[in-house]
Coordinates of C-alpha atoms and ligand atoms in Angstrom, one line a residue:
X1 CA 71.9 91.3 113.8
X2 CA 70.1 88.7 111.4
X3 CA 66.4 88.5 112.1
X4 CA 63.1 87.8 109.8
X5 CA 63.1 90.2 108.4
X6 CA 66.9 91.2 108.0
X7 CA 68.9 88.8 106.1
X8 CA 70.7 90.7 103.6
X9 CA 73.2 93.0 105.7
X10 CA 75.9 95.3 104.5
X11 CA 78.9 95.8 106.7
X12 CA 80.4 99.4 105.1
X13 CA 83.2 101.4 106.8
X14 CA 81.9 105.1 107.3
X15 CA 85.7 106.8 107.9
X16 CA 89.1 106.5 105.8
X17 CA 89.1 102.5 106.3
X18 CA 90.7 100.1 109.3
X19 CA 87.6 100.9 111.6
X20 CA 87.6 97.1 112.6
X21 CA 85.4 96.0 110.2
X22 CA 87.1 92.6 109.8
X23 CA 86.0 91.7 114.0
X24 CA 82.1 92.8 113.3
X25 CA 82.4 91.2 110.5
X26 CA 83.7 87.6 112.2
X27 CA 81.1 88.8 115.5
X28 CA 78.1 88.6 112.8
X29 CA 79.4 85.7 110.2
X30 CA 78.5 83.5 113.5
X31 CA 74.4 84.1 112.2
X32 CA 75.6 84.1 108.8
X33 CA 74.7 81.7 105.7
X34 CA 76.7 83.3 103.5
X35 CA 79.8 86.3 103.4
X36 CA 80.5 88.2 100.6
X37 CA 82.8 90.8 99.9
X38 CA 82.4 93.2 96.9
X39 CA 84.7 95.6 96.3
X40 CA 88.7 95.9 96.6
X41 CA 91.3 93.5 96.2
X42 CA 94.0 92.4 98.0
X43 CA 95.0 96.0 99.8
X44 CA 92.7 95.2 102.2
X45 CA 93.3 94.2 105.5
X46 CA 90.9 92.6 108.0
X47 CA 92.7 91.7 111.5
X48 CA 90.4 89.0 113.5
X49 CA 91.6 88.2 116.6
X50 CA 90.1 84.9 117.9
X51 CA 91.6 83.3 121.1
X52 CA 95.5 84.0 121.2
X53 CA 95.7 83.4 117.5
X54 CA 95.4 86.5 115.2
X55 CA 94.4 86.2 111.6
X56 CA 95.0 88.7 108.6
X57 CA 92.9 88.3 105.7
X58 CA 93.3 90.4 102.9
X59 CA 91.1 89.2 100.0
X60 CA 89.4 86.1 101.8
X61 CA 85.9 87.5 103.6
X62 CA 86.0 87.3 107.3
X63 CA 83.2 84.7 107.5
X64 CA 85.7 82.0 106.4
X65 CA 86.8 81.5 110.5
X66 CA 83.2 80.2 111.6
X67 CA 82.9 76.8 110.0
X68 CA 79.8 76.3 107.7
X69 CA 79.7 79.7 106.7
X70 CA 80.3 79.7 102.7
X71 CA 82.3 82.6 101.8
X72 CA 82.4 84.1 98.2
X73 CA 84.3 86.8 96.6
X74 CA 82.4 89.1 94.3
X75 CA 82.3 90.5 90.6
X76 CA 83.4 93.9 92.1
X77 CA 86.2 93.2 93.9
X78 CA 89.6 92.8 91.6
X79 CA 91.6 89.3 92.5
X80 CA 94.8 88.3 92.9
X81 CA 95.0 84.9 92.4
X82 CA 98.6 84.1 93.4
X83 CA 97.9 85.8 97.3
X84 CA 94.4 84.3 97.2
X85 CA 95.9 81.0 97.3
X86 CA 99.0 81.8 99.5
X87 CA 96.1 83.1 102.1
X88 CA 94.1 79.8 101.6
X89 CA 97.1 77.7 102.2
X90 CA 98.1 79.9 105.7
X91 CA 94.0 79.5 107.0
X92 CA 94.9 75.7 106.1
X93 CA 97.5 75.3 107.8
X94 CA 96.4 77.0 110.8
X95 CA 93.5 74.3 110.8
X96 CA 90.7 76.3 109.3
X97 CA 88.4 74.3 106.5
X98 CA 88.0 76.0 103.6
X99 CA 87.4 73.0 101.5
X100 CA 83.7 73.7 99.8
X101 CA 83.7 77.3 101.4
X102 CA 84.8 79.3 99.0
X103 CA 83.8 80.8 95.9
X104 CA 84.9 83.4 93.5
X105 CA 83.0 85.0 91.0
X106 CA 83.9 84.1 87.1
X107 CA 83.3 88.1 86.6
X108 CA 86.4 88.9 89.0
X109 CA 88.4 90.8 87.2
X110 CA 92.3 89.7 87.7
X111 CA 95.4 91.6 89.4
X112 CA 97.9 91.2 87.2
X113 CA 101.5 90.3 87.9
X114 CA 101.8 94.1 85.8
X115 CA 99.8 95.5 87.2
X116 CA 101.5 95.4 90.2
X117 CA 104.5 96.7 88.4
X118 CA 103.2 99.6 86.9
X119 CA 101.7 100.5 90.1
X120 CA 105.0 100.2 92.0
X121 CA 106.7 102.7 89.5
X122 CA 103.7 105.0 88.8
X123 CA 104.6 108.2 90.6
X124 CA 101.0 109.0 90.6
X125 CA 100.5 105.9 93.1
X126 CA 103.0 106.9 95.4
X127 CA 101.5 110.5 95.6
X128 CA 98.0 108.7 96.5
X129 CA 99.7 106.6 99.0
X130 CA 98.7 103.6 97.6
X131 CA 99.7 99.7 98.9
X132 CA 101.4 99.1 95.5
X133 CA 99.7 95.6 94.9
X134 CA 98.0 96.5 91.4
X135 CA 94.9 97.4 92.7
X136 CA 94.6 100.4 90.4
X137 CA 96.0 99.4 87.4
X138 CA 93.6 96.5 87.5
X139 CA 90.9 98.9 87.9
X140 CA 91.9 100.8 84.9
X141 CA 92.1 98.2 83.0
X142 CA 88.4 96.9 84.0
X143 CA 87.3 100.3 83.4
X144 CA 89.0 100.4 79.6
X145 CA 87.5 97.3 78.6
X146 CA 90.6 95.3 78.3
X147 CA 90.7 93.8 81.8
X148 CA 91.0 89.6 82.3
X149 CA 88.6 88.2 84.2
X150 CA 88.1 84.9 86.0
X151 CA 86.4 82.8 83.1
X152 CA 88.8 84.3 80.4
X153 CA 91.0 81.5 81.9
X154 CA 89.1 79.0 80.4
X155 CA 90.1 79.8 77.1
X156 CA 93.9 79.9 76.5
X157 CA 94.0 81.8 73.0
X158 CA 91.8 84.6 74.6
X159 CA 93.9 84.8 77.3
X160 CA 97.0 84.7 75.8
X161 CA 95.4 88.0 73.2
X162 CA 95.0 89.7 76.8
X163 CA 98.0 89.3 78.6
X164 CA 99.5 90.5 75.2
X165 CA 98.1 93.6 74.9
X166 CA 98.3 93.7 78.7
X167 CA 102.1 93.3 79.1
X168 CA 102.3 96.2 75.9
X169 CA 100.6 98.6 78.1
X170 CA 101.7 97.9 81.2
X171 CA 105.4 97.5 79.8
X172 CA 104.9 101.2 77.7
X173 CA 103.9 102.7 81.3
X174 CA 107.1 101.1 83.0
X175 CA 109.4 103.0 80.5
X176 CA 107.5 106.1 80.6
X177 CA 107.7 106.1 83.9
X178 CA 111.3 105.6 83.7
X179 CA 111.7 102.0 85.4
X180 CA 113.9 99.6 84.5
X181 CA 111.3 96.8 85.1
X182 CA 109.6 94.7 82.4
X183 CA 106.8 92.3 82.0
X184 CA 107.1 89.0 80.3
X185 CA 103.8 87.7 78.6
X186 CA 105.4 83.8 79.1
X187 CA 106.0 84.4 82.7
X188 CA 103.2 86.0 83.2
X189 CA 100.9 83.0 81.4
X190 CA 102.9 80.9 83.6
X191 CA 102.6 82.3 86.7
X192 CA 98.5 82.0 85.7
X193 CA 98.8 78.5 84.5
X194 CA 100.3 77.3 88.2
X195 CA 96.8 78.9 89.4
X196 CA 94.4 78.3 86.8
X197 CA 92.8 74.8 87.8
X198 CA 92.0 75.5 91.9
X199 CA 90.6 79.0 90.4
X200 CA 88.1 77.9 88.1
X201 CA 87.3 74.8 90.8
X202 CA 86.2 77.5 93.2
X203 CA 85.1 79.9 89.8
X204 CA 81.1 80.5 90.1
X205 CA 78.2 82.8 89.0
X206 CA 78.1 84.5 92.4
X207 CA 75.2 86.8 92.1
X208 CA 73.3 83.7 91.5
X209 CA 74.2 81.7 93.9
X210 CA 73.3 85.0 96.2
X211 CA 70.2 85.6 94.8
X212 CA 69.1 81.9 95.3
X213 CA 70.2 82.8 98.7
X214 CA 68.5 84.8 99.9
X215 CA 65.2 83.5 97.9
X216 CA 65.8 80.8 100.2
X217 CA 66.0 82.4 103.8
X218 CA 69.8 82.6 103.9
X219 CA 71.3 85.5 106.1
X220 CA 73.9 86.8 103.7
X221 CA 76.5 89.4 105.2
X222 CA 78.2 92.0 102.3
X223 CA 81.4 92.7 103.5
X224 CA 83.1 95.8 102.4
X225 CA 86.7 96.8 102.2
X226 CA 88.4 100.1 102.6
X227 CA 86.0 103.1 104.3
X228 CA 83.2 105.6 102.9
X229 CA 85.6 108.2 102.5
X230 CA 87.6 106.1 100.0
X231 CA 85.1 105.7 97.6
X232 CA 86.0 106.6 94.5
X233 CA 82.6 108.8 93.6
X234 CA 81.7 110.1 97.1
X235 CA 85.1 110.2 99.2
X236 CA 88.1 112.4 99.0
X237 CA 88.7 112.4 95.8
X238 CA 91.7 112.0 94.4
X239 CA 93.5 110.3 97.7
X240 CA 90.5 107.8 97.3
X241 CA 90.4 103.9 96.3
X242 CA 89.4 102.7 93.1
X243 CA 86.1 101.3 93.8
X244 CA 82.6 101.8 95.1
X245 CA 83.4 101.2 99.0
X246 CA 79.5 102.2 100.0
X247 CA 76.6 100.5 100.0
X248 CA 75.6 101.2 96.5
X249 CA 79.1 99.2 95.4
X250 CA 77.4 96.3 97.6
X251 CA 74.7 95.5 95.5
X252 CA 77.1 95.9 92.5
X253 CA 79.9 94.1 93.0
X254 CA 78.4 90.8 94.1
X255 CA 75.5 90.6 91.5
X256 CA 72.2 91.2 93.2
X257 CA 69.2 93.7 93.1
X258 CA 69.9 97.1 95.7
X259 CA 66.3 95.8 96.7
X260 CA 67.4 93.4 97.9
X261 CA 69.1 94.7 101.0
X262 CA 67.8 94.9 104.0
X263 CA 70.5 96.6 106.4
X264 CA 73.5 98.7 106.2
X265 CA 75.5 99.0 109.4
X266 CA 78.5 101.7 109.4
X267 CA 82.0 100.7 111.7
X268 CA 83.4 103.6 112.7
X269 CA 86.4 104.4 115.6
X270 CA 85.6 106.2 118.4
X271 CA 88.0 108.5 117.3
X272 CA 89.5 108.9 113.6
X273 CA 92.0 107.3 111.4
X274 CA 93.5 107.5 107.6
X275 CA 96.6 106.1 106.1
X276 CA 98.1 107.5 102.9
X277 CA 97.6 110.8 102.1
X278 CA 95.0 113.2 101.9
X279 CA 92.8 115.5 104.0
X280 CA 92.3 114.7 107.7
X281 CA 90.9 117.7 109.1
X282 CA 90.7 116.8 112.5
X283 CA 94.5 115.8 112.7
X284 CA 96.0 115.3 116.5
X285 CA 99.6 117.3 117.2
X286 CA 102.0 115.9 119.4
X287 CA 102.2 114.1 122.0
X288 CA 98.7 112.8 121.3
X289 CA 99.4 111.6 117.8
X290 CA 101.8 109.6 119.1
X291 CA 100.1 108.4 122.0
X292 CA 96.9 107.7 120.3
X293 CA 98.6 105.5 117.6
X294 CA 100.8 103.7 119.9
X295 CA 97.5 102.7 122.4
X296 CA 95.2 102.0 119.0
X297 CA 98.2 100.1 117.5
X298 CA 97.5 102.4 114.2
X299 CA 100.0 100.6 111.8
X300 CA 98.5 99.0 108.7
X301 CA 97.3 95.4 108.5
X302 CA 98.6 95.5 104.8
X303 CA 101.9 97.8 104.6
X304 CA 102.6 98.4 108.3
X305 CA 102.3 102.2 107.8
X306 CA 101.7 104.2 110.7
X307 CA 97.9 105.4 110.9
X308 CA 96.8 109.4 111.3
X309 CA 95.1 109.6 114.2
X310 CA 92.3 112.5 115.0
X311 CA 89.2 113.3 117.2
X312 CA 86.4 111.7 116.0
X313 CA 85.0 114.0 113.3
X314 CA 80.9 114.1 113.2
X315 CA 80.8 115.6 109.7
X316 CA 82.4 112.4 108.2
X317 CA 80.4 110.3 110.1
X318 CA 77.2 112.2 109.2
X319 CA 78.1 112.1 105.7
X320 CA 79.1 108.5 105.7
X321 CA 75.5 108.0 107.1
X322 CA 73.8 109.6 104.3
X323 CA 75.4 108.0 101.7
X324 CA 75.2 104.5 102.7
X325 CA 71.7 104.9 104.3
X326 CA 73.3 103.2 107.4
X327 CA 70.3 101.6 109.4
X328 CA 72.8 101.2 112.5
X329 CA 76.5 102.3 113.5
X330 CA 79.6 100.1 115.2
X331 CA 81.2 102.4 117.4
X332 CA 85.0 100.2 118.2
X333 CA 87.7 101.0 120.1
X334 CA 86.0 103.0 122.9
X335 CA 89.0 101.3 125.2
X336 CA 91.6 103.0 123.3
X337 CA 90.1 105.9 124.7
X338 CA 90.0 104.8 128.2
X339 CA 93.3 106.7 129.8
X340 CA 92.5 110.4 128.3
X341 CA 91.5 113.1 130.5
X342 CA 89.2 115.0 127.8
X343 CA 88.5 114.3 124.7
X344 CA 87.0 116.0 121.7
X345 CA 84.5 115.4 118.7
X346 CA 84.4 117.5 115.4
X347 CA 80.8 119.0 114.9
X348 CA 81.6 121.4 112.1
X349 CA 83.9 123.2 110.1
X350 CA 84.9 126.9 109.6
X351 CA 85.8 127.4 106.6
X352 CA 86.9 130.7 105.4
X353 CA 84.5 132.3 108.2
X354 CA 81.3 130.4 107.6
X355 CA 80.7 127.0 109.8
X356 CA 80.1 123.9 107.7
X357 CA 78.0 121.0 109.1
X358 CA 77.9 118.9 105.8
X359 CA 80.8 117.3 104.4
X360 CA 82.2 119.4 101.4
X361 CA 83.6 118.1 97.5
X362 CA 86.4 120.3 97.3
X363 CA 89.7 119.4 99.1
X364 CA 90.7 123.1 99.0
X365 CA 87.9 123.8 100.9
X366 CA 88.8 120.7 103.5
X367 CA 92.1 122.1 103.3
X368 CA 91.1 125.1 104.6
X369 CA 89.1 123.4 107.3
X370 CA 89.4 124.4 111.2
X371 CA 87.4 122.1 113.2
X372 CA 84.6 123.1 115.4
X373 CA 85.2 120.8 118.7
X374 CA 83.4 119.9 121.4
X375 CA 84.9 118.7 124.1
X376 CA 83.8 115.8 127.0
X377 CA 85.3 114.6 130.5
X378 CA 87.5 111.3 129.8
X379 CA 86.0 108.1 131.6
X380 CA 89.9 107.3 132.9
X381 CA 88.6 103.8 133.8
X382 CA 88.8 100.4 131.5
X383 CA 86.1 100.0 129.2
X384 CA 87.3 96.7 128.3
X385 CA 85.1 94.4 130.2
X386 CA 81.8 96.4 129.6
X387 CA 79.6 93.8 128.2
X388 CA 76.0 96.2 128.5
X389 CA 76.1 100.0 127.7
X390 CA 75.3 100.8 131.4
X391 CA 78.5 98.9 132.7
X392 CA 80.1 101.6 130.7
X393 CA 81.1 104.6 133.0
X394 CA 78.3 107.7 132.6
X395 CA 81.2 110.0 130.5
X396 CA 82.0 107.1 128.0
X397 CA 77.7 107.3 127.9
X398 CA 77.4 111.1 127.4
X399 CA 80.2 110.5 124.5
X400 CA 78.3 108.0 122.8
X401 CA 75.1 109.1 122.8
X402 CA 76.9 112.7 121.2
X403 CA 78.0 110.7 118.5
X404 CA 74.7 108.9 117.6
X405 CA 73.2 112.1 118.1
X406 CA 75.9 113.6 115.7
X407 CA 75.9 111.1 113.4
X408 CA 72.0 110.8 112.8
X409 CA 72.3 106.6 113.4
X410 CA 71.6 104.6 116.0
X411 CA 74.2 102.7 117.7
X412 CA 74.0 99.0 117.2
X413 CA 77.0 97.6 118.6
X414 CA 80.7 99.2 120.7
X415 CA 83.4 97.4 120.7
X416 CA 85.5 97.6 123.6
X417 CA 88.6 95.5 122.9
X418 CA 90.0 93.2 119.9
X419 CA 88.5 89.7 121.1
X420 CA 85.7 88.4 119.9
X421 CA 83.8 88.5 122.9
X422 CA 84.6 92.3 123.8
X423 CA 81.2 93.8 122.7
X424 CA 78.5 95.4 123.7
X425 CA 74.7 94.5 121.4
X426 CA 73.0 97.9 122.0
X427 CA 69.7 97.8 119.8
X428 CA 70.6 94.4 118.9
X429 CA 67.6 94.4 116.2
X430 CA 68.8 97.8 114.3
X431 CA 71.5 96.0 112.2
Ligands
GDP501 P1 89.3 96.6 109.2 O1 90.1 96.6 107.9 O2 88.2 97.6 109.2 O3 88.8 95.2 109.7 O4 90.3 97.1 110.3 P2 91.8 96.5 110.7 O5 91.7 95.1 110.8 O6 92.8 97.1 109.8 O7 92.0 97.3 112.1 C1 91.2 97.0 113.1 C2 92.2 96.7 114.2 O8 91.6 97.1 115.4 C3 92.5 95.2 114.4 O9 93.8 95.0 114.8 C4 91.5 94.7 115.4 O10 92.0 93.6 116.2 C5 91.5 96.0 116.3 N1 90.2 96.2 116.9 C6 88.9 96.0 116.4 N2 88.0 96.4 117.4 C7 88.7 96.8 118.4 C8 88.3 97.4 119.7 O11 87.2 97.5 120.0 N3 89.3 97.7 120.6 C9 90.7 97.6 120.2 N4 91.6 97.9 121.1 N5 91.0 97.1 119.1 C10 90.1 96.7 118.2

């Protein structure tokens, strides 16, 4: 939690993404001046339960449900204006201000309406497993130097040169890729135009704003999107994203110094998940897929895709750990957990005969991977209205403290449920 002398905290995922980032998120924003999220775009998929009502917020951070938190989207992540707003109009409706709260920075780069396109048809996306919604492509783009960013809509010649050369490209890759679908540099400038004045109200230079932030006391949450192992320089690379998802990224993709962060706390499942493809070495068979899935309700926030469940897998974690510098972990979904009569967590790996305890580059290697379990009594009582860690029952204890242990974080907070309330502070000060 906020304290003197944590203000600046990164919230990171430290598995393959959906570890309920979105509720510690909302559980935090409640001591928060400012959120800001910093990498991604609209594939993203926070779900924050609150009451009855349950929101989805793809590109807009968390933070936005506590009123007088200001929210602000960073340089790093890459925008889609057109869902941005569509998002902004359902938190309206649904009686949320947002009025003054938001910001976006004039570095965002754009998703194009083609970009989207091209990454529907690439067959290179659909080997990935991506969400199709031009997250890539926009990437690529930004990468290339020929990306459009949020201020470039202040000056319509420049804009129209882009989305020129934009629609080219993106309509060069279409064919090649043998769809029939085209882009249209008119309907794409008019799609924009529809947009352009309630982005640039809300367009800002967000790293300042941050850094005069937290000059002035405020506690400033980073909120990051996908998981560690997504990361396009330290997870499973190719089946990654195409951003910095850790820490690092944080600092990045909203504008400030890496001094200036004070804490990194990791989310992670009490068990694992990943959706797309790509290596999941500690896999369940059936039943337990099955059964896992259905009790975590593992379909995306995003897509709707069904999850791939496993047993929590310690080398991941410990990795994770490492990379981010994680000063405290968010163990959620111990519940999920609550009706299995043993469970397992992955230690190691034997890979061609030798056991591996650090996390490996090479997916032929991972692909080769047997897990090394060990395995623990099941609790077979509800963890749901734990609200200390000794209301938990001893085996759901013993499990923990293995994976802190494992893991080489302390845990700062489990979650135990979806609601707001269903948490358990354990070294309240560590995050
Ligand atoms: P995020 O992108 O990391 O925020 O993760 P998602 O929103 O995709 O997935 C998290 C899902 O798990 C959401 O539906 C949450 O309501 C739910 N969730 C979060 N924490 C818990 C928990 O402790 N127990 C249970 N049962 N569900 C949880």
């Amino acid at each position: 939690m906020f304290d003197s002398t944590t203000r600046t905290l990164v919230v990171v995922g430290a598995q393959w993404g959906d570890e309920g980032k979105g509720k510690l998120v909302d559980v935090l924003a409640e001591k928060a001046d400012w959120v800001v999220r910093y990498q991604g775009g609209a594939n993203a998929g926070h779900t924050v339960q609150i009451g009855e009502k349950s929101f989805v917020l793809h590109q807009i951070p968390s933070g936005i449900l506590h009123g007088g938190v200001r929210c602000a989207i960073g340089n790093g992540v890459v925008m889609d204006p057109e869902t941005l707003f569509t998002e902004v109009d359902e938190l309206v409706a649904d009686g949320v201000d947002v009025e003054g709260r938001l910001y976006v920075s004039e570095r965002a780069h754009l998703v194009m309406p083609y970009h989207k396109l091209v990454d529907k048809a690439s067959a290179a996306s659909k080997a990935i497993g991506t969400t199709g919604r031009g997250i890539g492509p926009a990437y690529e783009d930004k990468v290339a130097r020929r990306g459009v960013r949020v201020l470039d809509l202040r000056s319509p010649e420049r804009l129209r040169e882009l989305v020129t050369t934009g629609v080219e490209r993106a309509n060069a890759q279409l064919a090649w890729s043998g769809s029939d679908l085209r882009a249209s540099v008119e309907e794409t400038l008019a799609a924009l135009a529809g947009l352009t004045p309630r982005l640039l109200a809300i367009a800002d230079d967000v790293g300042l704003c941050i850094h005069r932030a937290i000059r002035n006391g405020a506690a400033v949450l980073l909120e990051g999107a996908q998981g560690s192992l997504l990361d396009i320089d330290h997870g499973t690379y190719p089946y990654v994203t195409s951003s910095n998802t850790t820490v690092g990224g944080a600092a990045t993709g909203v504008g400030i110094s890496p001094m200036a962060l004070d804490a990194a706390l990791g989310v992670v499942k009490a068990y694992t998940t990943r959706v797309g493809n790509g290596p999941l070495p500690t896999e369940f068979d059936e039943p337990l897929q099955t059964q896992v899935r259905t009790l975590g309700r593992e379909f995306g926030a995003t897509t709707g895709r069904a999850r791939r469940c496993g047993w929590f897998d310690g080398v991941v974690v410990r990795y994770a750990a490492r990379v981010n510098g994680l000063t405290g972990l968010a163990i959620t979904k111990l519940d999920v957990l609550d009706t299995l009569d043993r469970l397992a967590v992955c230690t190691g790996y034997t890979i061609d005969g030798e056991v591996h305890t650090e996390f490996p580059a090479d997916l032929q290697m991972l692909d080769r991977a047997e897990p090394v379990y060990e395995w623990f009594d099941g609790w077979k009582q509800s963890t749901q209205d734990a609200r200390r860690l000794d209301a938990l029952p001893s085996a759901a204890r013993l499990y923990l403290d293995r994976l802190e242990e494992l893991c080489d974080a302390p845990i700062a907070y489990v979650s135990v449920g979806t609601r707001r309330d269903q948490i358990i502070g354990v070294h309240a000060t560590v995050a």
